Short mmCIF file of C-alpha atoms and ligand atoms in Angstrom, two decimals:
data_model
loop_
_atom_site.label_atom_id
_atom_site.label_comp_id
_atom_site.label_asym_id
_atom_site.label_seq_id
_atom_site.Cartn_x
_atom_site.Cartn_y
_atom_site.Cartn_z
CA UNK A 1 80.87 154.36 107.10
CA UNK A 2 81.93 157.37 105.02
CA UNK A 3 81.43 160.48 107.17
CA UNK A 4 79.04 163.15 106.02
CA UNK A 5 81.00 165.88 104.25
CA UNK A 6 78.36 168.57 104.44
CA UNK A 7 78.70 169.63 108.04
CA UNK A 8 81.87 171.73 108.21
CA UNK A 9 81.58 175.40 109.16
CA UNK A 10 84.45 177.56 108.00
CA UNK A 11 84.78 181.17 109.07
CA UNK A 12 87.85 182.14 107.01
CA UNK A 13 88.66 181.74 103.32
CA UNK A 14 91.77 179.61 103.02
CA UNK A 15 93.72 178.94 99.85
CA UNK A 16 95.35 175.53 99.55
CA UNK A 17 98.32 175.84 97.21
CA UNK A 18 99.68 172.53 96.06
CA UNK A 19 101.02 171.11 92.82
CA UNK A 20 101.63 167.48 91.90
CA UNK A 21 105.07 168.50 90.62
CA UNK A 22 106.20 169.47 94.15
CA UNK A 23 106.09 165.75 94.91
CA UNK A 24 108.45 164.99 92.02
CA UNK A 25 111.40 166.82 93.57
CA UNK A 26 114.13 164.32 94.41
CA UNK A 27 116.27 165.19 97.43
CA UNK A 28 119.17 162.93 96.47
CA UNK A 29 120.74 160.03 98.30
CA UNK A 30 119.64 159.25 101.86
CA UNK A 31 121.29 161.38 104.52
CA UNK A 32 122.00 158.50 106.87
CA UNK A 33 122.48 155.78 104.30
CA UNK A 34 124.93 155.43 101.49
CA UNK A 35 124.54 155.60 97.78
CA UNK A 36 124.79 152.02 96.46
CA UNK A 37 126.95 153.41 93.66
CA UNK A 38 129.56 154.42 96.25
CA UNK A 39 129.46 151.18 98.18
CA UNK A 40 132.95 150.63 99.49
CA UNK A 41 133.34 148.15 102.38
CA UNK A 42 136.89 149.40 102.94
CA UNK A 43 135.42 152.73 104.07
CA UNK A 44 132.94 151.09 106.37
CA UNK A 45 129.88 151.58 104.20
CA UNK A 46 127.94 148.59 105.47
CA UNK A 47 124.75 150.50 106.19
CA UNK A 48 121.64 149.48 104.27
CA UNK A 49 120.50 152.40 102.15
CA UNK A 50 117.13 153.85 103.14
CA UNK A 51 114.73 156.42 101.79
CA UNK A 52 115.71 160.09 102.11
CA UNK A 53 114.00 161.81 105.06
CA UNK A 54 112.89 164.64 102.79
CA UNK A 55 110.79 162.51 100.45
CA UNK A 56 107.41 163.31 98.96
CA UNK A 57 105.40 160.92 101.09
CA UNK A 58 104.85 163.06 104.23
CA UNK A 59 103.49 165.97 102.23
CA UNK A 60 101.56 163.81 99.76
CA UNK A 61 99.86 162.07 102.67
CA UNK A 62 98.86 165.47 104.10
CA UNK A 63 97.33 166.43 100.79
CA UNK A 64 95.52 163.08 100.67
CA UNK A 65 94.17 163.41 104.23
CA UNK A 66 92.84 166.90 103.46
CA UNK A 67 91.08 165.37 100.45
CA UNK A 68 89.81 162.18 102.10
CA UNK A 69 88.26 163.93 105.10
CA UNK A 70 86.40 166.35 102.86
CA UNK A 71 88.20 169.51 103.98
CA UNK A 72 89.52 170.09 100.46
CA UNK A 73 85.95 170.94 99.37
CA UNK A 74 86.08 173.97 101.68
CA UNK A 75 89.47 175.26 100.53
CA UNK A 76 90.17 177.62 97.66
CA UNK A 77 92.34 175.79 95.15
CA UNK A 78 91.92 178.16 92.23
CA UNK A 79 92.62 181.75 93.28
CA UNK A 80 96.39 181.32 93.69
CA UNK A 81 98.13 180.62 90.41
CA UNK A 82 101.10 178.25 90.36
CA UNK A 83 104.08 179.36 88.33
CA UNK A 84 107.86 179.33 88.30
CA UNK A 85 109.65 182.30 89.83
CA UNK A 86 111.72 184.47 87.52
CA UNK A 87 115.44 185.17 88.01
CA UNK A 88 114.49 188.65 89.13
CA UNK A 89 112.36 187.17 91.88
CA UNK A 90 114.93 184.56 92.96
CA UNK A 91 117.51 187.32 93.26
CA UNK A 92 115.31 189.26 95.68
CA UNK A 93 117.35 187.18 98.14
CA UNK A 94 119.78 184.87 96.35
CA UNK A 95 122.85 185.93 94.41
CA UNK A 96 122.61 185.54 90.65
CA UNK A 97 125.77 183.40 90.69
CA UNK A 98 124.09 180.93 93.06
CA UNK A 99 120.96 180.78 90.86
CA UNK A 100 123.16 180.17 87.82
CA UNK A 101 125.10 177.44 89.62
CA UNK A 102 121.91 175.53 90.48
CA UNK A 103 120.56 176.06 86.95
CA UNK A 104 123.76 174.67 85.44
CA UNK A 105 123.42 171.37 87.33
CA UNK A 106 120.89 169.97 84.88
CA UNK A 107 121.40 166.38 86.00
CA UNK A 108 121.13 167.36 89.67
CA UNK A 109 123.83 167.86 92.27
CA UNK A 110 124.39 169.45 95.65
CA UNK A 111 123.46 173.09 96.14
CA UNK A 112 125.60 173.41 99.27
CA UNK A 113 125.32 171.59 102.58
CA UNK A 114 122.85 168.66 102.71
CA UNK A 115 121.03 170.17 99.74
CA UNK A 116 121.12 167.53 97.05
CA UNK A 117 118.61 167.58 94.26
CA UNK A 118 117.74 165.61 91.17
CA UNK A 119 117.01 166.27 87.50
CA UNK A 120 114.24 168.82 87.15
CA UNK A 121 114.45 170.09 90.71
CA UNK A 122 115.67 173.54 89.66
CA UNK A 123 112.32 174.16 88.00
CA UNK A 124 110.35 172.54 90.84
CA UNK A 125 112.16 174.77 93.36
CA UNK A 126 111.31 177.80 91.18
CA UNK A 127 107.68 176.60 91.12
CA UNK A 128 107.62 176.59 94.94
CA UNK A 129 108.98 180.15 95.09
CA UNK A 130 106.69 181.45 92.33
CA UNK A 131 103.57 179.91 93.86
CA UNK A 132 104.43 181.48 97.22
CA UNK A 133 104.75 184.88 95.56
CA UNK A 134 101.37 184.37 93.90
CA UNK A 135 99.87 183.53 97.31
CA UNK A 136 101.22 186.81 98.71
CA UNK A 137 99.83 188.69 95.70
CA UNK A 138 96.38 187.13 96.26
CA UNK A 139 96.47 188.01 99.97
CA UNK A 140 97.53 191.62 99.39
CA UNK A 141 95.21 192.30 96.45
CA UNK A 142 92.92 195.30 96.81
CA UNK A 143 89.87 193.05 96.93
CA UNK A 144 91.30 189.76 98.26
CA UNK A 145 89.34 186.56 97.66
CA UNK A 146 91.14 184.75 100.48
CA UNK A 147 92.04 185.48 104.13
CA UNK A 148 95.02 183.16 104.39
CA UNK A 149 96.94 180.57 102.35
CA UNK A 150 98.67 177.26 103.03
CA UNK A 151 101.46 176.54 100.55
CA UNK A 152 102.19 172.81 100.58
CA UNK A 153 105.42 173.00 98.63
CA UNK A 154 108.67 171.11 98.14
CA UNK A 155 111.57 171.61 98.40
CA UNK A 156 111.42 173.46 101.74
CA UNK A 157 113.29 176.75 102.00
CA UNK A 158 114.19 178.23 105.40
CA UNK A 159 117.79 176.96 105.56
CA UNK A 160 118.74 178.25 102.09
CA UNK A 161 121.20 181.13 102.36
CA UNK A 162 122.02 183.85 99.86
CA UNK A 163 124.80 181.89 98.19
CA UNK A 164 124.11 178.26 99.02
CA UNK A 165 121.45 175.67 99.65
CA UNK A 166 121.37 173.94 103.02
CA UNK A 167 119.40 171.32 104.91
CA UNK A 168 117.25 170.01 102.01
CA UNK A 169 116.48 173.61 100.94
CA UNK A 170 117.40 175.05 97.52
CA UNK A 171 115.70 178.48 97.41
CA UNK A 172 114.30 180.34 100.42
CA UNK A 173 110.57 180.43 99.64
CA UNK A 174 109.69 182.46 102.73
CA UNK A 175 112.46 185.05 102.47
CA UNK A 176 111.62 185.75 98.83
CA UNK A 177 107.88 186.00 99.52
CA UNK A 178 108.56 188.46 102.38
CA UNK A 179 110.90 190.57 100.21
CA UNK A 180 108.26 190.61 97.48
CA UNK A 181 105.65 191.91 99.95
CA UNK A 182 108.09 194.62 101.07
CA UNK A 183 109.18 195.66 97.61
CA UNK A 184 105.91 195.59 95.71
CA UNK A 185 103.47 196.55 98.45
CA UNK A 186 105.61 198.41 101.01
CA UNK A 187 104.39 196.06 103.73
CA UNK A 188 105.83 195.27 107.15
CA UNK A 189 106.19 191.53 107.49
CA UNK A 190 106.39 189.27 110.54
CA UNK A 191 107.87 185.82 110.00
CA UNK A 192 107.32 183.08 112.58
CA UNK A 193 109.38 179.92 112.10
CA UNK A 194 108.37 176.96 114.30
CA UNK A 195 110.22 174.27 112.35
CA UNK A 196 112.36 172.37 114.89
CA UNK A 197 115.52 173.50 113.08
CA UNK A 198 116.74 177.09 113.05
CA UNK A 199 115.70 179.19 110.05
CA UNK A 200 119.25 180.38 109.42
CA UNK A 201 118.65 181.44 105.81
CA UNK A 202 115.65 183.59 106.67
CA UNK A 203 117.51 185.14 109.59
CA UNK A 204 120.38 186.04 107.24
CA UNK A 205 117.96 187.73 104.81
CA UNK A 206 116.53 190.18 107.34
CA UNK A 207 119.22 190.51 110.01
CA UNK A 208 119.61 194.28 109.56
CA UNK A 209 116.06 195.00 108.41
CA UNK A 210 113.64 196.84 110.68
CA UNK A 211 110.67 196.23 108.37
CA UNK A 212 110.71 192.46 108.89
CA UNK A 213 110.42 190.79 112.29
CA UNK A 214 111.92 187.28 112.37
CA UNK A 215 110.91 184.97 115.21
CA UNK A 216 112.28 181.43 115.35
CA UNK A 217 111.51 178.79 117.97
CA UNK A 218 113.64 175.69 117.55
CA UNK A 219 115.59 172.94 119.26
CA UNK A 220 118.83 174.36 120.63
CA UNK A 221 121.78 173.72 118.31
CA UNK A 222 120.20 170.94 116.25
CA UNK A 223 120.71 172.04 112.64
CA UNK A 224 122.68 173.98 111.65
CA UNK A 225 124.65 173.26 114.82
CA UNK A 226 125.44 176.43 116.75
CA UNK A 227 122.94 178.42 114.70
CA UNK A 228 120.11 180.44 116.26
CA UNK A 229 121.31 181.32 119.78
CA UNK A 230 119.26 183.92 121.66
CA UNK A 231 122.25 186.27 121.41
CA UNK A 232 121.51 186.67 117.67
CA UNK A 233 119.20 189.68 117.93
CA UNK A 234 119.70 191.52 114.66
CA UNK A 235 122.01 194.42 113.87
CA UNK A 236 121.92 198.05 112.72
CA UNK A 237 118.37 199.25 112.11
CA UNK A 238 117.22 195.67 112.56
CA UNK A 239 118.57 195.38 116.11
CA UNK A 240 116.01 193.50 118.25
CA UNK A 241 113.98 192.49 115.17
CA UNK A 242 115.41 188.97 115.21
CA UNK A 243 114.29 186.80 118.12
CA UNK A 244 115.51 183.24 118.61
CA UNK A 245 113.95 180.93 121.19
CA UNK A 246 116.26 177.90 121.40
CA UNK A 247 114.50 175.28 123.52
CA UNK A 248 116.24 172.26 125.05
CA UNK A 249 115.66 168.81 123.50
CA UNK A 250 112.66 167.11 125.06
CA UNK A 251 110.48 170.22 125.21
CA UNK A 252 106.77 169.54 124.89
CA UNK A 253 103.41 171.22 124.67
CA UNK A 254 103.89 173.23 127.89
CA UNK A 255 107.26 174.71 126.86
CA UNK A 256 106.00 175.66 123.40
CA UNK A 257 102.76 177.25 124.61
CA UNK A 258 104.63 179.21 127.28
CA UNK A 259 107.13 180.46 124.67
CA UNK A 260 104.33 181.61 122.41
CA UNK A 261 102.46 183.36 125.23
CA UNK A 262 105.56 184.96 126.80
CA UNK A 263 107.61 185.91 123.73
CA UNK A 264 106.22 185.28 120.27
CA UNK A 265 102.69 186.68 120.58
CA UNK A 266 103.64 189.86 122.52
CA UNK A 267 106.47 190.62 120.05
CA UNK A 268 104.12 190.04 117.12
CA UNK A 269 101.52 192.39 118.58
CA UNK A 270 104.11 195.09 119.24
CA UNK A 271 105.61 194.94 115.73
CA UNK A 272 102.42 195.91 113.91
CA UNK A 273 102.91 193.78 110.79
CA UNK A 274 100.73 194.00 107.68
CA UNK A 275 101.42 190.39 106.68
CA UNK A 276 102.23 187.25 108.65
CA UNK A 277 104.37 184.58 107.03
CA UNK A 278 104.87 181.28 108.82
CA UNK A 279 107.63 178.75 108.25
CA UNK A 280 105.48 175.82 109.18
CA UNK A 281 107.54 172.72 109.96
CA UNK A 282 106.22 169.69 111.79
CA UNK A 283 109.51 168.18 112.91
CA UNK A 284 108.91 169.26 116.52
CA UNK A 285 106.29 166.50 116.64
CA UNK A 286 106.70 163.66 119.14
CA UNK A 287 107.49 161.07 116.49
CA UNK A 288 109.83 162.96 114.17
CA UNK A 289 113.07 161.17 113.18
CA UNK A 290 115.02 164.46 112.89
CA UNK A 291 113.90 166.28 116.03
CA UNK A 292 113.65 165.56 119.75
CA UNK A 293 110.57 167.47 120.84
CA UNK A 294 107.14 166.18 121.86
CA UNK A 295 104.43 168.24 120.18
CA UNK A 296 101.07 166.73 119.32
CA UNK A 297 99.06 167.53 116.21
CA UNK A 298 96.51 169.21 118.49
CA UNK A 299 99.24 171.56 119.75
CA UNK A 300 100.22 172.57 116.20
CA UNK A 301 96.58 173.52 115.60
CA UNK A 302 96.51 175.54 118.81
CA UNK A 303 99.74 177.35 117.93
CA UNK A 304 98.29 178.26 114.52
CA UNK A 305 95.12 179.59 116.15
CA UNK A 306 97.18 181.66 118.62
CA UNK A 307 99.14 183.21 115.76
CA UNK A 308 96.11 183.94 113.61
CA UNK A 309 94.15 185.49 116.45
CA UNK A 310 97.01 187.53 117.91
CA UNK A 311 97.32 189.76 114.85
CA UNK A 312 94.47 189.65 112.41
CA UNK A 313 96.36 190.25 109.18
CA UNK A 314 96.62 188.25 105.93
CA UNK A 315 98.65 185.12 106.65
CA UNK A 316 100.64 182.76 104.47
CA UNK A 317 101.90 179.43 105.83
CA UNK A 318 104.72 177.67 103.96
CA UNK A 319 105.31 173.98 104.63
CA UNK A 320 108.94 173.42 105.69
CA UNK A 321 110.21 170.23 107.38
CA UNK A 322 108.49 167.34 109.15
CA UNK A 323 109.57 163.77 108.51
CA UNK A 324 107.09 161.49 110.25
CA UNK A 325 104.88 159.96 107.57
CA UNK A 326 102.35 159.04 110.26
CA UNK A 327 102.09 162.35 112.10
CA UNK A 328 102.77 165.12 109.57
CA UNK A 329 99.38 164.64 107.86
CA UNK A 330 97.52 165.11 111.15
CA UNK A 331 99.69 168.11 112.18
CA UNK A 332 99.12 169.79 108.81
CA UNK A 333 95.40 169.07 108.93
CA UNK A 334 95.09 170.67 112.37
CA UNK A 335 96.88 173.81 111.14
CA UNK A 336 94.71 174.09 108.04
CA UNK A 337 91.57 173.58 110.13
CA UNK A 338 92.72 176.43 112.37
CA UNK A 339 93.31 178.61 109.33
CA UNK A 340 89.73 177.93 108.17
CA UNK A 341 88.39 178.64 111.67
CA UNK A 342 86.98 175.12 112.12
CA UNK A 343 86.35 174.45 115.79
CA UNK A 344 85.41 170.76 115.82
CA UNK A 345 87.36 168.41 113.58
CA UNK A 346 85.79 165.26 112.22
CA UNK A 347 89.23 163.60 112.13
CA UNK A 348 90.67 161.95 115.24
CA UNK A 349 94.47 161.68 115.54
CA UNK A 350 94.98 158.29 117.20
CA UNK A 351 98.36 159.32 118.67
CA UNK A 352 97.35 162.51 120.48
CA UNK A 353 95.93 161.05 123.67
CA UNK A 354 98.97 158.93 124.43
CA UNK A 355 101.44 161.72 123.56
CA UNK A 356 99.59 164.18 125.79
CA UNK A 357 100.35 161.84 128.69
CA UNK A 358 104.12 161.66 128.12
CA UNK A 359 106.30 162.67 131.06
CA UNK A 360 107.68 166.23 130.94
CA UNK A 361 104.94 167.28 128.51
CA UNK A 362 104.07 170.16 130.87
CA UNK A 363 106.29 173.23 131.24
CA UNK A 364 109.36 172.34 133.34
CA UNK A 365 111.17 174.81 135.59
CA UNK A 366 114.40 174.68 133.58
CA UNK A 367 112.46 175.34 130.37
CA UNK A 368 110.67 178.28 131.98
CA UNK A 369 114.03 179.69 133.08
CA UNK A 370 115.36 179.58 129.51
CA UNK A 371 112.24 181.19 128.06
CA UNK A 372 112.22 183.92 130.71
CA UNK A 373 115.87 184.69 129.93
CA UNK A 374 115.05 184.96 126.20
CA UNK A 375 112.17 187.26 127.07
CA UNK A 376 114.48 189.62 128.98
CA UNK A 377 117.27 189.50 126.42
CA UNK A 378 115.21 189.63 123.21
CA UNK A 379 111.47 190.11 123.47
CA UNK A 380 111.46 192.93 126.02
CA UNK A 381 113.76 195.27 124.03
CA UNK A 382 111.89 194.39 120.83
CA UNK A 383 108.54 195.27 122.41
CA UNK A 384 109.97 198.48 123.91
CA UNK A 385 111.47 199.50 120.54
CA UNK A 386 108.17 199.17 118.70
CA UNK A 387 106.05 200.62 121.48
CA UNK A 388 108.28 203.73 121.36
CA UNK A 389 107.92 203.86 117.55
CA UNK A 390 104.13 203.86 117.83
CA UNK A 391 104.09 206.65 120.41
CA UNK A 392 106.52 208.93 118.55
ZN1 ZN B 1 113.31 171.18 110.05
#
């Protein structure tokens, strides 16, 4: 039976920003396979080539689930224009020489470290950046037509540094959108990155900036290895405005919720941001091939609700990683439902019940110890800094 589509109650106006061309980006040869063109048994290349982890299917299936369950009818798909970013916009973060290098690789190439791309991807990456900027413009308009926006874009962006692409990312969509909000609107921006990998590129962009709070919760030393320790706390004016919560592999719903309640939400409230930007990756899910965490789709929805209700400001979520074709659609759906304010979903995730019963899903003592240490080292001085600012 086709479910009735006329019974959803939404309490917030959510833009859904997607473009068929995002799905045409080609991320190059598989990371853990080999390019058949390079097949050389003398070098030990006996491994059957597989599909690249960062392929269009996970995100396309999210878009299709949003459509099939009827939620798309309740989303705003017209207010945010989709367009390519200009060089001026790309260089809000990236160096012009890096932009020119990527532009010059018309047949595709590698933008840096694990950042291969195919023909046409330069323009698709610019489309992702430009559409994110348009979403920020729509959110910060004097008479906004939307309360929040979900940008379902490819390629992802949070690893891309000033002078090089990294980790499947070409241009840093989030960093550029945040800079745009600063420069054109004079806004204070909070960025929360819950992709399972560290948002090294975004951290680099705002490391000495006291107008942008960067909060990243990730698996300890996964990718880039060694990146995102809790001792990275910002510098200069931006001291204490970078907070990293590196969780041990195997962390589940309990560890994530405790981290949000103890560190992320209190720091967000103290910072007093005008705009919330979220690097929304789903590779901390229990079935992700590139992460080792145990989150359920339900938990992603709850995290999104916590964020949206902790500071009631315009919010823009950018899709980052997430490589489970089966689970990413449900995780994304739960987040978008939270953004709309939907309390009861009509869609059941068949994996949630079993994953909720996994061992160590609750907060473990060693995880609590790590989070408490990060609170003392990072969140406490950040909260004190901004509480003092408010009172002076
Ligand atoms: Zn990731």
